[in-house]
C-alpha angles and dihedrals in degrees: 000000000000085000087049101061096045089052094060087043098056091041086053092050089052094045099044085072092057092055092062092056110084117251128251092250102055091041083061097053113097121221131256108279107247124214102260098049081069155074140177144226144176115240098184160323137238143175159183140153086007109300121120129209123190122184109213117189124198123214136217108224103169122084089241113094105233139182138223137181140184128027128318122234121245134203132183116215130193146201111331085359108298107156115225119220108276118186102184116200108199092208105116128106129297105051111211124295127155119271122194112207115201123192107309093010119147124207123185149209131188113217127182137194128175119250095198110117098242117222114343102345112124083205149000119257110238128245104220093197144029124217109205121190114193114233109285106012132103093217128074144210108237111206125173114254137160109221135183098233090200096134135027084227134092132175110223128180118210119248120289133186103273140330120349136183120221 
């Protein structure tokens, strides 16, 4: 009994050291994109009944593959930066799932907004930039982008692996 015991000590003793490497698993998980590995870019626009959808693709422009999951924020600005109310509602298609970007690596979202002047207003005021932050992060990507501001709200999907159509 007494060889026993020292046996699962000692092989105790050889294992604890193994614990402390990182597994192959999570050596194989890529780390969160940050912002400035990455830049953005409208794909296109499309509209009816006034509603309008615009696919928007990141881009991973580091030489590191990354990952990134959920919905990005969105913001309208107008003249000299005044940031026009802006009520996102994450509920289009395609609901989140990770995307690894590699190098080069594009991941979209579609995001809509309505260009129909709402009560009395003859028409809508116009956001002259977007301010885009990828899932997960606290900095944007400003782009300039003329935008109807007929509506606080705005439809957003969350990121998928690379180009969709909405």
């Amino acid at each position: 009994m007494r060889r026993f015991t020292v046996s699962l000590v000692a092989l105790a003793v050889a294992v604890a050291p193994l614990a402390l490497l990182p597994s192959a698993a999570s050596a194989a998980t890529p780390a969160t994109c940050r912002t400035s590995q990455l830049s953005l870019s409208k794909v296109s626009s499309d509209g009816a009944a006034g509603t309008i959808y615009n696919v928007w693709a990141f881009t991973n422009v580091s030489s590191r593959t990354c990952r990134m999951r959920g919905y990005p924020d969105l913001q309208r600005y107008g003249q000299g930066g005044r940031p026009f109310v802006t009520t996102e509602r994450k509920v289009l298609s395609p609901n989140p799932t990770t995307v690894v970007l590699a190098p080069g690596g594009k991941a979209s979202f579609v995001w809509s907004y309505s260009d129909v002047p709402q009560g009395n207003a003859e028409e809508c005021t116009t956001s002259k930039v977007v301010g885009v932050r990828p899932p997960g992060r606290s900095a944007g990507l400003y782009i300039p982008f003329d935008v109807p501001n007929c509506s606080t709200s705005i439809q957003v999907s969350a990121v998928a692996a690379g180009v969709i159509t909405p």
